[in-house]
CSV table of C-alpha atoms and ligand atoms in Angstrom, one decimal:
chain,number,residue,atom,x,y,z
C,1,MET,CA,-15.2,15.2,8.8
C,2,LYS,CA,-18.7,15.2,10.2
C,3,PRO,CA,-19.0,14.8,13.9
C,4,GLY,CA,-20.9,11.8,14.9
C,5,GLY,CA,-21.6,9.5,17.8
C,6,CYS,CA,-20.9,5.8,17.6
C,7,ALA,CA,-22.5,4.5,20.8
C,8,SER,CA,-20.2,1.5,20.8
C,9,SER,CA,-17.0,3.4,20.1
C,10,CYS,CA,-16.1,0.4,18.1
C,11,GLY,CA,-14.6,2.0,15.0
C,12,SER,CA,-16.6,-0.4,12.8
C,13,SER,CA,-18.2,0.5,9.6
C,14,THR,CA,-20.7,-1.2,7.4
C,15,LYS,CA,-19.4,-4.6,6.2
C,16,PRO,CA,-19.5,-5.1,2.5
C,17,ASP,CA,-21.9,-7.8,1.5
C,18,ASP,CA,-19.3,-10.0,-0.1
C,19,THR,CA,-16.9,-10.1,2.8
C,20,ASP,CA,-16.9,-12.8,5.5
C,21,PRO,CA,-17.5,-11.2,8.9
C,22,ALA,CA,-14.4,-12.7,10.5
C,23,VAL,CA,-12.2,-11.5,7.6
C,24,TRP,CA,-13.8,-8.0,7.7
C,25,GLU,CA,-13.0,-7.8,11.4
C,26,LYS,CA,-9.3,-8.3,10.5
C,27,ILE,CA,-9.1,-5.9,7.6
C,28,LYS,CA,-11.5,-3.1,8.4
C,29,ASP,CA,-8.8,-0.9,10.0
C,30,HIS,CA,-5.9,-2.1,7.9
C,31,PRO,CA,-4.9,0.5,5.3
C,32,CYS,CA,-3.1,-2.0,3.1
C,33,PHE,CA,-5.5,-5.0,3.3
C,34,SER,CA,-8.6,-2.8,2.7
C,35,GLU,CA,-8.8,-0.2,0.0
C,36,GLU,CA,-11.7,1.5,1.9
C,37,ALA,CA,-9.7,1.6,5.2
C,38,HIS,CA,-6.8,3.4,3.6
C,39,HIS,CA,-8.9,6.5,3.4
C,40,TYR,CA,-9.1,6.6,7.2
C,41,PHE,CA,-6.2,4.6,8.8
C,42,ALA,CA,-2.4,4.8,8.9
C,43,ARG,CA,0.5,2.5,9.3
C,44,MET,CA,3.9,2.9,10.7
C,45,HIS,CA,7.0,0.8,10.0
C,46,VAL,CA,9.9,0.4,12.5
C,47,ALA,CA,13.2,-0.4,10.8
C,48,VAL,CA,14.3,-3.1,13.3
C,49,ALA,CA,15.2,-5.8,10.8
C,50,PRO,CA,18.3,-4.9,8.7
C,51,GLY,CA,19.6,-8.4,8.0
C,52,CYS,CA,18.5,-10.2,4.9
C,53,ASN,CA,19.1,-13.7,3.6
C,54,ILE,CA,18.7,-13.2,-0.1
C,55,GLN,CA,19.7,-10.7,-2.8
C,56,CYS,CA,17.2,-9.2,-5.1
C,57,ASN,CA,18.4,-7.5,-8.3
C,58,TYR,CA,16.2,-4.4,-7.5
C,59,CYS,CA,17.5,-3.8,-3.9
C,60,ASN,CA,20.4,-1.8,-2.5
C,61,ARG,CA,19.9,-1.1,1.2
C,62,LYS,CA,22.9,1.2,1.4
C,63,TYR,CA,21.1,3.9,-0.5
C,64,ASP,CA,19.0,6.3,1.4
C,65,CYS,CA,17.3,9.6,0.5
C,66,ALA,CA,14.8,11.0,3.0
C,67,ASN,CA,12.5,12.0,0.1
C,68,GLU,CA,12.6,8.6,-1.5
C,69,SER,CA,9.6,6.3,-1.0
C,70,ARG,CA,10.7,2.8,-1.8
C,71,PRO,CA,10.8,-0.5,0.1
C,72,GLY,CA,14.1,-1.4,1.7
C,73,VAL,CA,15.0,2.3,2.3
C,74,ALA,CA,15.3,3.6,5.9
C,75,SER,CA,17.0,6.6,7.5
C,76,GLU,CA,17.7,5.0,10.8
C,77,LYS,CA,17.8,1.5,12.1
C,78,LEU,CA,16.2,0.9,15.6
C,79,THR,CA,16.6,-1.5,18.4
C,80,PRO,CA,13.4,-3.0,19.8
C,81,ASP,CA,13.6,-0.6,22.7
C,82,GLN,CA,14.0,2.4,20.4
C,83,ALA,CA,11.2,1.1,18.3
C,84,LEU,CA,8.9,0.9,21.3
C,85,ARG,CA,9.6,4.5,22.1
C,86,LYS,CA,8.9,5.6,18.5
C,87,VAL,CA,5.6,3.6,18.4
C,88,ILE,CA,4.4,5.2,21.6
C,89,ALA,CA,5.3,8.6,20.3
C,90,VAL,CA,3.5,8.1,17.0
C,91,ALA,CA,0.4,6.4,18.6
C,92,SER,CA,0.0,9.3,20.9
C,93,GLU,CA,0.2,11.9,18.1
C,94,VAL,CA,-1.2,10.3,15.0
C,95,PRO,CA,-4.9,9.4,15.6
C,96,GLN,CA,-5.2,7.4,12.4
C,97,LEU,CA,-2.6,4.9,13.4
C,98,SER,CA,-3.9,1.3,13.4
C,99,VAL,CA,-1.1,-0.9,12.2
C,100,LEU,CA,2.5,-1.5,13.1
C,101,GLY,CA,4.5,-3.1,10.3
C,102,ILE,CA,8.0,-4.5,10.2
C,103,ALA,CA,9.1,-4.4,6.6
C,104,GLY,CA,12.9,-4.5,6.9
C,105,PRO,CA,14.9,-2.7,5.8
C,106,GLY,CA,16.1,-6.4,5.5
C,107,ASP,CA,13.8,-9.3,6.2
C,108,ALA,CA,11.5,-9.5,9.2
C,109,CYS,CA,11.6,-13.3,9.4
C,110,TYR,CA,15.4,-13.6,8.9
C,111,ASP,CA,16.0,-10.9,11.6
C,112,TRP,CA,13.5,-12.7,13.7
C,113,LYS,CA,14.7,-12.1,17.2
C,114,LYS,CA,14.4,-8.3,16.8
C,115,THR,CA,11.0,-8.6,15.1
C,116,LYS,CA,9.6,-10.8,17.9
C,117,ALA,CA,11.1,-8.6,20.6
C,118,THR,CA,9.6,-5.5,19.1
C,119,PHE,CA,6.1,-6.9,18.8
C,120,ALA,CA,6.3,-8.3,22.4
C,121,ARG,CA,7.2,-4.9,23.8
C,122,VAL,CA,4.5,-3.0,21.8
C,123,ALA,CA,1.8,-5.5,22.6
C,124,ARG,CA,2.3,-4.9,26.3
C,125,GLU,CA,1.9,-1.1,25.9
C,126,ILE,CA,-0.6,-0.7,23.1
C,127,PRO,CA,-2.7,-3.9,23.0
C,128,ASP,CA,-5.1,-2.7,20.2
C,129,ILE,CA,-2.5,-2.1,17.5
C,130,LYS,CA,-2.4,-4.6,14.7
C,131,PHE,CA,0.8,-6.3,13.8
C,132,CYS,CA,1.9,-6.9,10.2
C,133,ILE,CA,5.1,-8.2,8.6
C,134,SER,CA,6.6,-8.3,5.2
C,135,THR,CA,9.1,-11.0,4.2
C,136,ASN,CA,10.8,-12.6,1.2
C,137,GLY,CA,9.5,-16.0,2.5
C,138,LEU,CA,12.7,-17.9,2.8
C,139,ALA,CA,12.7,-18.0,6.6
C,140,LEU,CA,8.9,-17.7,7.0
C,141,PRO,CA,8.0,-21.4,7.5
C,142,ASP,CA,10.2,-21.4,10.6
C,143,HIS,CA,8.1,-18.7,12.3
C,144,VAL,CA,4.5,-19.2,11.2
C,145,ASP,CA,3.5,-20.8,14.6
C,146,GLU,CA,5.1,-17.9,16.5
C,147,LEU,CA,3.3,-15.4,14.3
C,148,ALA,CA,0.0,-17.2,15.0
C,149,ASP,CA,0.8,-17.1,18.8
C,150,MET,CA,1.5,-13.4,18.6
C,151,ASN,CA,-1.8,-12.7,16.9
C,152,VAL,CA,-0.2,-11.4,13.7
C,153,ASP,CA,-3.1,-11.5,11.3
C,154,HIS,CA,-1.4,-10.0,8.3
C,155,VAL,CA,1.6,-11.2,6.5
C,156,THR,CA,3.0,-10.1,3.1
C,157,ILE,CA,5.3,-12.4,1.1
C,158,THR,CA,7.1,-11.0,-1.9
C,159,ILE,CA,6.8,-13.6,-4.6
C,160,ASN,CA,8.1,-12.6,-8.0
C,161,MET,CA,8.1,-16.0,-9.7
C,162,VAL,CA,6.8,-19.6,-9.5
C,163,ASP,CA,9.2,-20.8,-12.2
C,164,PRO,CA,12.8,-21.0,-10.8
C,165,GLU,CA,14.2,-20.3,-14.3
C,166,VAL,CA,12.5,-16.8,-14.1
C,167,GLY,CA,13.9,-16.6,-10.5
C,168,THR,CA,17.5,-16.8,-11.7
C,169,LYS,CA,17.0,-13.5,-13.5
C,170,ILE,CA,15.8,-11.8,-10.2
C,171,TYR,CA,17.9,-13.4,-7.4
C,172,PRO,CA,21.7,-13.9,-7.8
C,173,TRP,CA,21.9,-15.7,-4.5
C,174,ILE,CA,20.2,-16.8,-1.3
C,175,PHE,CA,21.6,-17.7,2.2
C,176,TYR,CA,19.9,-20.7,3.8
C,177,ASP,CA,20.9,-23.1,6.6
C,178,HIS,CA,24.4,-21.6,6.9
C,179,ARG,CA,25.2,-21.8,3.2
C,180,ARG,CA,25.0,-19.6,0.2
C,181,TYR,CA,23.2,-21.0,-2.9
C,182,VAL,CA,23.2,-19.5,-6.4
C,183,GLY,CA,21.5,-19.9,-9.7
C,184,LEU,CA,18.7,-22.4,-10.3
C,185,GLU,CA,19.2,-24.2,-7.0
C,186,ALA,CA,18.8,-20.9,-5.1
C,187,ALA,CA,15.7,-19.9,-7.0
C,188,ARG,CA,14.1,-23.4,-6.5
C,189,MET,CA,14.7,-23.4,-2.8
C,190,LEU,CA,13.3,-19.9,-2.4
C,191,HIS,CA,10.2,-20.8,-4.5
C,192,GLU,CA,9.6,-24.0,-2.4
C,193,ARG,CA,9.9,-22.1,0.9
C,194,GLN,CA,7.6,-19.3,-0.3
C,195,MET,CA,4.9,-21.8,-1.3
C,196,LEU,CA,5.3,-23.7,2.0
C,197,GLY,CA,5.0,-20.5,4.0
C,198,LEU,CA,1.9,-19.4,2.2
C,199,GLU,CA,0.2,-22.7,2.7
C,200,MET,CA,1.1,-22.7,6.4
C,201,LEU,CA,-0.3,-19.2,6.9
C,202,THR,CA,-3.5,-20.1,5.0
C,203,ALA,CA,-4.0,-23.2,7.2
C,204,ARG,CA,-3.8,-21.0,10.3
C,205,GLY,CA,-6.3,-18.4,9.0
C,206,ILE,CA,-3.6,-15.6,8.7
C,207,LEU,CA,-4.4,-13.3,5.9
C,208,THR,CA,-1.6,-13.2,3.3
C,209,LYS,CA,-0.9,-10.6,0.7
C,210,ILE,CA,1.5,-11.3,-2.1
C,211,ASN,CA,3.7,-8.5,-3.4
C,212,SER,CA,5.1,-9.1,-6.9
C,213,VAL,CA,7.5,-6.7,-8.4
C,214,MET,CA,6.6,-6.2,-12.1
C,215,ILE,CA,9.8,-6.3,-14.2
C,216,PRO,CA,9.1,-5.8,-17.9
C,217,GLY,CA,10.7,-8.5,-20.0
C,218,VAL,CA,11.6,-10.6,-17.0
C,219,ASN,CA,8.4,-11.6,-15.1
C,220,ASP,CA,5.6,-9.4,-16.4
C,221,GLU,CA,3.8,-12.1,-18.4
C,222,HIS,CA,4.8,-14.7,-15.8
C,223,LEU,CA,2.9,-12.8,-13.1
C,224,ILE,CA,-0.3,-14.2,-14.6
C,225,GLU,CA,1.0,-17.7,-13.5
C,226,VAL,CA,2.1,-16.3,-10.1
C,227,ASN,CA,-1.4,-14.9,-9.6
C,228,ARG,CA,-3.0,-18.4,-10.3
C,229,TRP,CA,-0.6,-20.2,-8.0
C,230,VAL,CA,-1.1,-17.9,-5.0
C,231,LYS,CA,-4.8,-17.9,-5.4
C,232,GLU,CA,-4.9,-21.6,-5.3
C,233,ARG,CA,-2.9,-21.5,-2.1
C,234,GLY,CA,-5.3,-19.1,-0.3
C,235,ALA,CA,-3.6,-15.7,-0.8
C,236,PHE,CA,-6.0,-12.9,0.3
C,237,LEU,CA,-4.6,-10.2,-2.0
C,238,HIS,CA,-2.1,-9.9,-4.8
C,239,ASN,CA,-0.3,-6.6,-5.2
C,240,LEU,CA,1.6,-5.8,-8.4
C,241,MET,CA,4.4,-3.3,-7.6
C,242,PRO,CA,6.1,-1.5,-10.6
C,243,LEU,CA,9.9,-2.0,-10.5
C,244,ILE,CA,11.6,1.2,-9.3
C,245,SER,CA,14.9,1.4,-11.2
C,246,ASP,CA,17.4,4.2,-11.2
C,247,PRO,CA,21.2,4.0,-11.7
C,248,ALA,CA,21.6,6.3,-8.7
C,249,HIS,CA,20.2,3.6,-6.4
C,250,GLY,CA,23.2,1.3,-7.3
C,251,THR,CA,21.0,-1.7,-7.8
C,252,HIS,CA,21.8,-4.4,-10.4
C,253,TYR,CA,18.7,-3.5,-12.4
C,254,GLY,CA,19.4,0.3,-12.1
C,255,LEU,CA,22.9,-0.1,-13.3
C,256,SER,CA,22.1,-2.5,-16.1
C,257,GLY,CA,19.4,-0.3,-17.5
C,258,GLN,CA,16.4,-2.5,-16.7
C,259,ARG,CA,13.4,-0.3,-16.9
C,260,GLY,CA,10.2,-0.4,-14.8
C,261,PRO,CA,6.7,-0.4,-16.2
C,262,ASN,CA,4.7,2.8,-16.8
C,263,ALA,CA,1.3,3.4,-15.2
C,264,MET,CA,-0.7,2.2,-18.2
C,265,GLU,CA,1.4,-1.0,-18.6
C,266,LEU,CA,0.8,-1.8,-14.9
C,267,LYS,CA,-2.9,-1.2,-15.3
C,268,ALA,CA,-3.1,-3.4,-18.4
C,269,LEU,CA,-1.6,-6.3,-16.5
C,270,GLN,CA,-3.9,-5.7,-13.5
C,271,ASP,CA,-6.8,-5.7,-15.9
C,272,ARG,CA,-5.7,-9.1,-17.3
C,273,LEU,CA,-5.6,-10.5,-13.8
C,274,GLU,CA,-9.3,-9.6,-13.0
C,275,GLY,CA,-11.0,-12.7,-11.9
C,276,GLY,CA,-7.9,-14.2,-10.3
C,277,ALA,CA,-6.6,-13.5,-6.8
C,278,GLN,CA,-8.1,-10.3,-5.6
C,279,LEU,CA,-5.8,-7.3,-6.5
C,280,MET,CA,-4.5,-4.6,-4.2
C,281,ARG,CA,-4.2,-1.4,-6.3
C,282,HIS,CA,-3.5,1.3,-3.6
C,283,CYS,CA,0.0,0.3,-2.6
C,284,ARG,CA,2.5,3.3,-2.2
C,285,GLN,CA,5.7,1.2,-2.1
C,286,CYS,CA,6.6,2.7,1.2
C,287,ARG,CA,9.9,2.9,3.0
C,288,ALA,CA,11.0,0.6,5.8
C,289,ASP,CA,10.5,3.5,8.3
C,290,ALA,CA,7.3,5.1,6.8
C,291,VAL,CA,4.8,6.7,9.2
C,292,GLY,CA,1.3,8.0,8.4
C,293,MET,CA,-1.4,7.6,5.8
C,294,LEU,CA,-0.3,5.6,2.8
C,295,GLY,CA,0.0,8.7,0.6
C,296,GLU,CA,2.1,10.6,3.1
C,297,ASP,CA,5.3,9.9,5.1
C,298,ARG,CA,5.7,11.6,8.5
C,299,GLY,CA,8.8,9.6,9.4
C,300,GLN,CA,11.1,12.6,9.7
C,301,GLU,CA,8.8,14.1,12.4
C,302,PHE,CA,9.4,11.0,14.6
C,303,ARG,CA,13.1,10.5,14.2
C,304,ALA,CA,14.7,9.0,17.3
C,305,ASP,CA,16.5,12.3,18.2
C,306,ARG,CA,13.2,14.1,18.1
C,307,ILE,CA,11.4,11.9,20.6
C,308,PRO,CA,11.6,13.2,24.2
C,309,GLY,CA,13.3,11.1,26.9
C,310,GLU,CA,10.1,10.1,28.7
C,311,VAL,CA,7.3,8.8,26.5
C,312,THR,CA,4.0,7.6,27.9
C,313,TYR,CA,1.2,6.4,25.7
C,314,ASP,CA,-1.8,8.7,25.5
C,315,ALA,CA,-4.7,6.9,23.8
C,316,SER,CA,-7.1,9.9,23.8
C,317,LYS,CA,-6.5,11.0,20.2
C,318,ARG,CA,-6.8,7.5,18.7
C,319,ASN,CA,-10.0,6.8,20.7
C,320,ALA,CA,-11.6,10.1,19.7
C,321,TYR,CA,-10.7,9.6,16.1
C,322,ARG,CA,-12.2,6.1,16.0
C,323,GLU,CA,-15.6,7.4,17.2
C,324,LEU,CA,-15.7,10.1,14.5
C,325,VAL,CA,-14.6,7.7,11.8
C,326,ALA,CA,-17.2,5.1,12.6
C,327,GLN,CA,-20.1,7.5,11.7
C,328,GLU,CA,-18.3,8.9,8.7
C,329,ARG,CA,-17.6,5.5,7.2
C,330,ARG,CA,-21.2,4.5,7.5
C,331,ASP,CA,-22.2,7.7,5.6
C,332,HIS,CA,-19.5,7.0,3.0
C,333,VAL,CA,-20.6,3.4,2.4
C,334,ALA,CA,-24.2,4.5,1.8
C,335,ALA,CA,-23.2,7.3,-0.5
C,336,ARG,CA,-20.8,5.1,-2.5
C,337,SER,CA,-23.4,2.4,-2.9
C,338,GLU,CA,-25.9,5.0,-4.3
C,339,ALA,CA,-23.3,6.5,-6.6
C,340,ILE,CA,-22.2,3.1,-8.0
C,341,GLY,CA,-25.9,2.2,-8.6
C,342,LEU,CA,-26.4,5.4,-10.6
C,343,VAL,CA,-23.2,4.8,-12.7
C,344,LYS,CA,-24.3,1.2,-13.5
C,345,ALA,CA,-27.8,2.5,-14.5
C,346,ALA,CA,-26.3,5.2,-16.8
C,347,ARG,CA,-26.4,4.7,-20.5
C,348,PRO,CA,-23.6,2.5,-21.6
C,349,GLY,CA,-20.6,4.5,-22.7
C,350,LYS,CA,-16.9,4.2,-22.7
C,351,ALA,CA,-14.9,3.7,-19.5
C,352,VAL,CA,-13.8,7.0,-18.0
C,353,LEU,CA,-10.6,7.5,-15.9
C,354,PHE,CA,-10.8,10.1,-13.1
C,355,ALA,CA,-7.8,11.4,-11.2
C,356,VAL,CA,-8.8,12.7,-7.8
C,357,ALA,CA,-6.9,15.0,-5.5
C,358,THR,CA,-7.7,13.9,-1.9
C,359,LYS,CA,-6.1,14.2,1.5
C,360,GLY,CA,-8.2,11.5,3.1
C,361,GLY,CA,-11.7,10.7,4.3
C,362,GLY,CA,-12.7,9.4,0.8
C,363,ARG,CA,-13.5,13.0,-0.4
C,364,VAL,CA,-12.4,15.3,-3.2
C,365,ASN,CA,-10.7,17.7,-0.7
C,366,GLU,CA,-7.2,18.6,-2.0
C,367,HIS,CA,-6.3,21.6,-4.2
C,368,PHE,CA,-4.8,20.7,-7.5
C,369,GLY,CA,-1.7,22.7,-6.7
C,370,HIS,CA,-1.1,21.0,-3.4
C,371,ALA,CA,-1.5,17.4,-4.6
C,372,LYS,CA,1.5,15.1,-4.5
C,373,GLU,CA,-0.5,12.3,-5.9
C,374,PHE,CA,-3.8,11.7,-7.6
C,375,GLN,CA,-6.0,8.6,-6.9
C,376,VAL,CA,-7.3,7.1,-10.1
C,377,TYR,CA,-10.8,5.6,-10.4
C,378,GLU,CA,-12.5,4.1,-13.4
C,379,ALA,CA,-16.2,4.6,-14.0
C,380,SER,CA,-17.9,2.3,-16.5
C,381,PRO,CA,-21.2,0.5,-16.9
C,382,ARG,CA,-19.7,-2.0,-14.4
C,383,GLY,CA,-19.6,0.6,-11.7
C,384,ILE,CA,-16.8,2.6,-10.1
C,385,SER,CA,-13.5,1.0,-9.2
C,386,PHE,CA,-10.2,2.2,-7.7
C,387,VAL,CA,-7.4,1.7,-10.2
C,388,GLY,CA,-4.3,3.1,-8.6
C,389,HIS,CA,-2.5,6.3,-8.0
C,390,ARG,CA,-0.1,8.7,-9.9
C,391,LYS,CA,2.6,10.5,-8.0
C,392,VAL,CA,3.4,14.0,-9.2
C,393,GLU,CA,5.5,17.0,-8.2
C,394,LYS,CA,3.5,19.7,-6.4
C,395,TYR,CA,2.3,22.4,-8.9
C,396,CYS,CA,2.0,25.1,-6.3
C,397,LEU,CA,5.0,26.5,-4.5
C,398,GLY,CA,4.6,29.4,-2.2
C,399,GLY,CA,1.3,30.4,-3.8
C,400,LEU,CA,2.8,30.4,-7.4
C,401,GLY,CA,2.2,27.8,-10.0
C,402,LYS,CA,5.4,26.1,-11.3
C,403,GLU,CA,5.2,25.8,-15.0
C,404,ALA,CA,8.0,23.3,-15.1
C,405,ALA,CA,6.0,21.0,-12.8
C,406,LEU,CA,2.9,21.1,-15.0
C,407,GLY,CA,4.6,19.2,-17.8
C,408,GLY,CA,5.5,16.4,-15.5
C,409,ILE,CA,1.9,16.4,-14.1
C,410,VAL,CA,0.4,16.1,-17.6
C,411,ALA,CA,2.8,13.3,-18.3
C,412,ALA,CA,1.9,11.5,-15.1
C,413,LEU,CA,-1.8,11.9,-15.9
C,414,GLN,CA,-1.4,10.0,-19.2
C,415,GLY,CA,-4.7,8.3,-20.1
C,416,ILE,CA,-6.7,10.3,-17.6
C,417,ASP,CA,-9.9,11.9,-18.8
C,418,ILE,CA,-11.0,14.1,-15.9
C,419,VAL,CA,-9.3,15.5,-12.9
C,420,LEU,CA,-11.4,16.2,-9.8
C,421,CYS,CA,-10.0,18.5,-7.1
C,422,ALA,CA,-11.1,21.0,-4.4
C,423,ARG,CA,-9.7,24.0,-6.2
C,424,ILE,CA,-7.9,24.8,-9.5
C,425,GLY,CA,-6.9,28.0,-11.2
C,426,THR,CA,-7.7,28.8,-14.9
C,427,CYS,CA,-4.1,28.6,-15.9
C,428,PRO,CA,-3.4,24.9,-15.1
C,429,GLN,CA,-7.0,24.1,-16.1
C,430,ASP,CA,-6.4,25.5,-19.6
C,431,GLN,CA,-3.1,23.7,-20.0
C,432,LEU,CA,-4.6,20.4,-18.9
C,433,ALA,CA,-7.4,21.1,-21.4
C,434,ASP,CA,-4.8,21.5,-24.2
C,435,ALA,CA,-3.6,18.0,-23.3
C,436,GLY,CA,-7.1,16.7,-23.6
C,437,ILE,CA,-7.7,16.4,-19.8
C,438,ARG,CA,-10.7,18.1,-18.3
C,439,ALA,CA,-10.2,19.4,-14.7
C,440,THR,CA,-12.9,20.7,-12.4
C,441,ASP,CA,-13.4,21.7,-8.8
C,442,ALA,CA,-17.2,21.7,-9.1
C,443,CYS,CA,-17.5,18.7,-6.8
C,444,ALA,CA,-15.2,20.0,-4.0
C,445,HIS,CA,-15.6,18.1,-0.7
C,446,ASP,CA,-18.0,15.5,-2.1
C,447,TYR,CA,-17.3,11.9,-1.5
C,448,ILE,CA,-15.2,10.7,-4.4
C,449,GLU,CA,-17.7,8.2,-5.8
C,450,THR,CA,-20.5,10.8,-5.5
C,451,ALA,CA,-18.5,13.3,-7.5
C,452,ILE,CA,-17.6,10.7,-10.2
C,453,SER,CA,-21.1,9.5,-10.5
C,454,ALA,CA,-22.4,13.1,-10.9
C,455,ILE,CA,-20.0,13.8,-13.8
C,456,TYR,CA,-20.3,10.4,-15.4
C,457,THR,CA,-24.1,10.3,-15.4
C,458,ALA,CA,-24.3,13.9,-16.7
C,459,ALA,CA,-21.9,13.0,-19.5
C,460,SER,CA,-23.9,9.9,-20.5
C,461,GLY,CA,-27.1,11.8,-20.6
C,462,ALA,CA,-28.7,10.4,-17.4
C,463,PRO,CA,-29.9,12.8,-14.7
C,464,ALA,CA,-26.9,14.0,-12.7
C,465,LEU,CA,-26.8,13.5,-9.0
C,466,ALA,CA,-27.3,16.4,-6.7
C,467,ALA,CA,-24.1,17.4,-5.1
C,468,THR,CA,-23.9,16.2,-1.5
C,469,ALA,CA,-21.1,18.1,0.2
A,501,LIG,FE1,3.5,-2.2,6.1
A,501,LIG,FE2,3.2,-3.9,4.2
A,501,LIG,FE3,2.0,-4.3,6.5
A,501,LIG,FE4,1.2,-2.4,4.9
A,501,LIG,S1,3.0,-1.5,3.8
A,501,LIG,S2,4.2,-4.3,6.1
A,501,LIG,S3,1.1,-4.6,4.5
A,501,LIG,S4,1.6,-2.2,7.1
A,501,LIG,FE5,1.2,-1.3,2.2
A,501,LIG,FE6,3.4,0.0,2.0
A,501,LIG,FE7,2.4,-1.2,-0.1
A,501,LIG,FE8,3.5,-2.5,1.8
A,501,LIG,S5,1.5,0.5,1.0
A,501,LIG,S6,4.5,-1.2,0.5
A,501,LIG,S7,1.5,-2.9,0.8
A,502,LIG,FE1,16.2,-6.2,-0.4
A,502,LIG,FE2,14.0,-7.2,0.6
A,502,LIG,FE3,15.2,-8.4,-1.5
A,502,LIG,FE4,16.3,-8.5,1.0
A,502,LIG,S1,14.3,-9.4,0.3
A,502,LIG,S2,17.4,-8.1,-0.9
A,502,LIG,S3,15.8,-6.5,1.8
A,502,LIG,S4,14.2,-6.4,-1.4
C-alpha cells in the first residue's frame, strides 16, 4: 500500500458517479454492500443469536467444522458480554474492521434480546463501527423501528421464493406467534412477513440486501421472479448464493441428494438478471462467527479462550489504516476508470474471463501457489466487471507444489481464459496451458483492472497499457 496523507482522515474515497451521496456514505466502508469496499474493509460476526423460528432444508446448525465457511455454522456461541470483549479485541487488532454483523447461527430478529443487547454494548465502546444483521424475515417487521433507532443501516433478508408453492419445497415448518405451521400455510406466512419487512425497511431508508439460495430444480428459474419482486420493493442488492449441499452436513438437501449449482450455472443466472435489482457477486457465504476480510477467516485467532481477561479498545490501528486507505482508494478509482475506458475502446472481441490471485487492496498481489481463491473478472467491449470468485485448495505446501491440488484448481477454473497472479512457476503454468488456461505473473502488483486492461487491449490489437506497479 502506498503511504498517503488524507488531511481529513475521513476514510472516504471518490464516489462513483451513479451513486447517491447519502447511499455512498452508508456503503463506502461496508465490504458486503460495496464490491469496491471489500478490497479494503473487513467484517466480523458474533454468534449471539442461536435461536431460529423456521427450518430451511439446507440448514443444520448442529454441524461445525472450523474449516467450513458456510452460513449457520459457528464454533462457539457468545453472550452479549462475551461478544463485546471479542469485538474490542478484534477492533484493536484488525485495522480493516468496519462492520459488526449478527448473522445467527440462528436468526438475529427472532433471538432479538441478545442482538439488541450486543449492539447496545458495542455502540457505547466503539461508536464508529457499522451494525448489520441478517434474518430470515419472519420476525423482522416486529423490530424495524428499533433497528432504525439503533442506526442499523444494513439488513439482509434471505428470500428464496415469492411463490409459497415453491416455498413448500424449501421450508418444512415455521414457528410464529407461539404456534408451529407447516406446508403452504407456513410458506405463505413467511412470504408475507418477508415482503412486509422489506417494505418497512425501504420506507425508513435502511439499505436491504436480499440473499437467495440458488437450488437447481427447486427455485433457480423462480429467482428471476424473486429479483423482480424485491427490486419493486426497494431492495438495494440481490445476492444469489449457490446451495452448499453435502450429506456430511446432515441437512435435508444433503441427505436427499439435492445438488448445488456449479460456478458457470450461477454466472448464467446472474447474467440473466442483469438489468434487474443490482447484484452482489462477491459474497463468500461466511460463517456465523467469521472474522476478517471476506476471503479470509481469522475467527480461530479470536476465540473466547484466547482473549485476555482485561480488554481495552485501542483505536490507533484502525485510525492509521483509514488514513492510508483513503489515498489508495482515490488512486485505485482513477486507475480503474482509465483501464475500463481502454477496454471499452479496444476492438470488439469476445468476452474474456480473468481469474486473479489477490490478497487485498485491489491488486494482483498473491502467488499462484498461495491462493485459496481467485477473484473472477470479465473484460468485454462493455468494460470490466467483477463476476465472482472460485475457491481452491492451495497449490503450494511448504514450498512444494501439490500435484493433486492442481487437478482441483483446473476444475475450479472451468471457463477461465487467463490467470493473473504475482508469481507462478513453469510447472503449474504448463499444466494450466494444457487445460487451455493462460497464466501470467507479468502484471504483478498492478491494480487488477490495470492488469486486465493491459492484457485485453494487447490481445485485441490495441496499444497495451504501460504497467503501473
Ligand atoms: Fe455479515 Fe451479511 Fe452483514 Fe456482511 S456477511 S451480516 S451483510 S456483515 Fe457478506 Fe458473508 Fe456474504 Fe453475508 S460475505 S454471507 S453477504
Ligand atoms: Fe438455518 Fe438460518 Fe434457515 Fe434458521 S433461517 S434454519 S438458522 S438457514
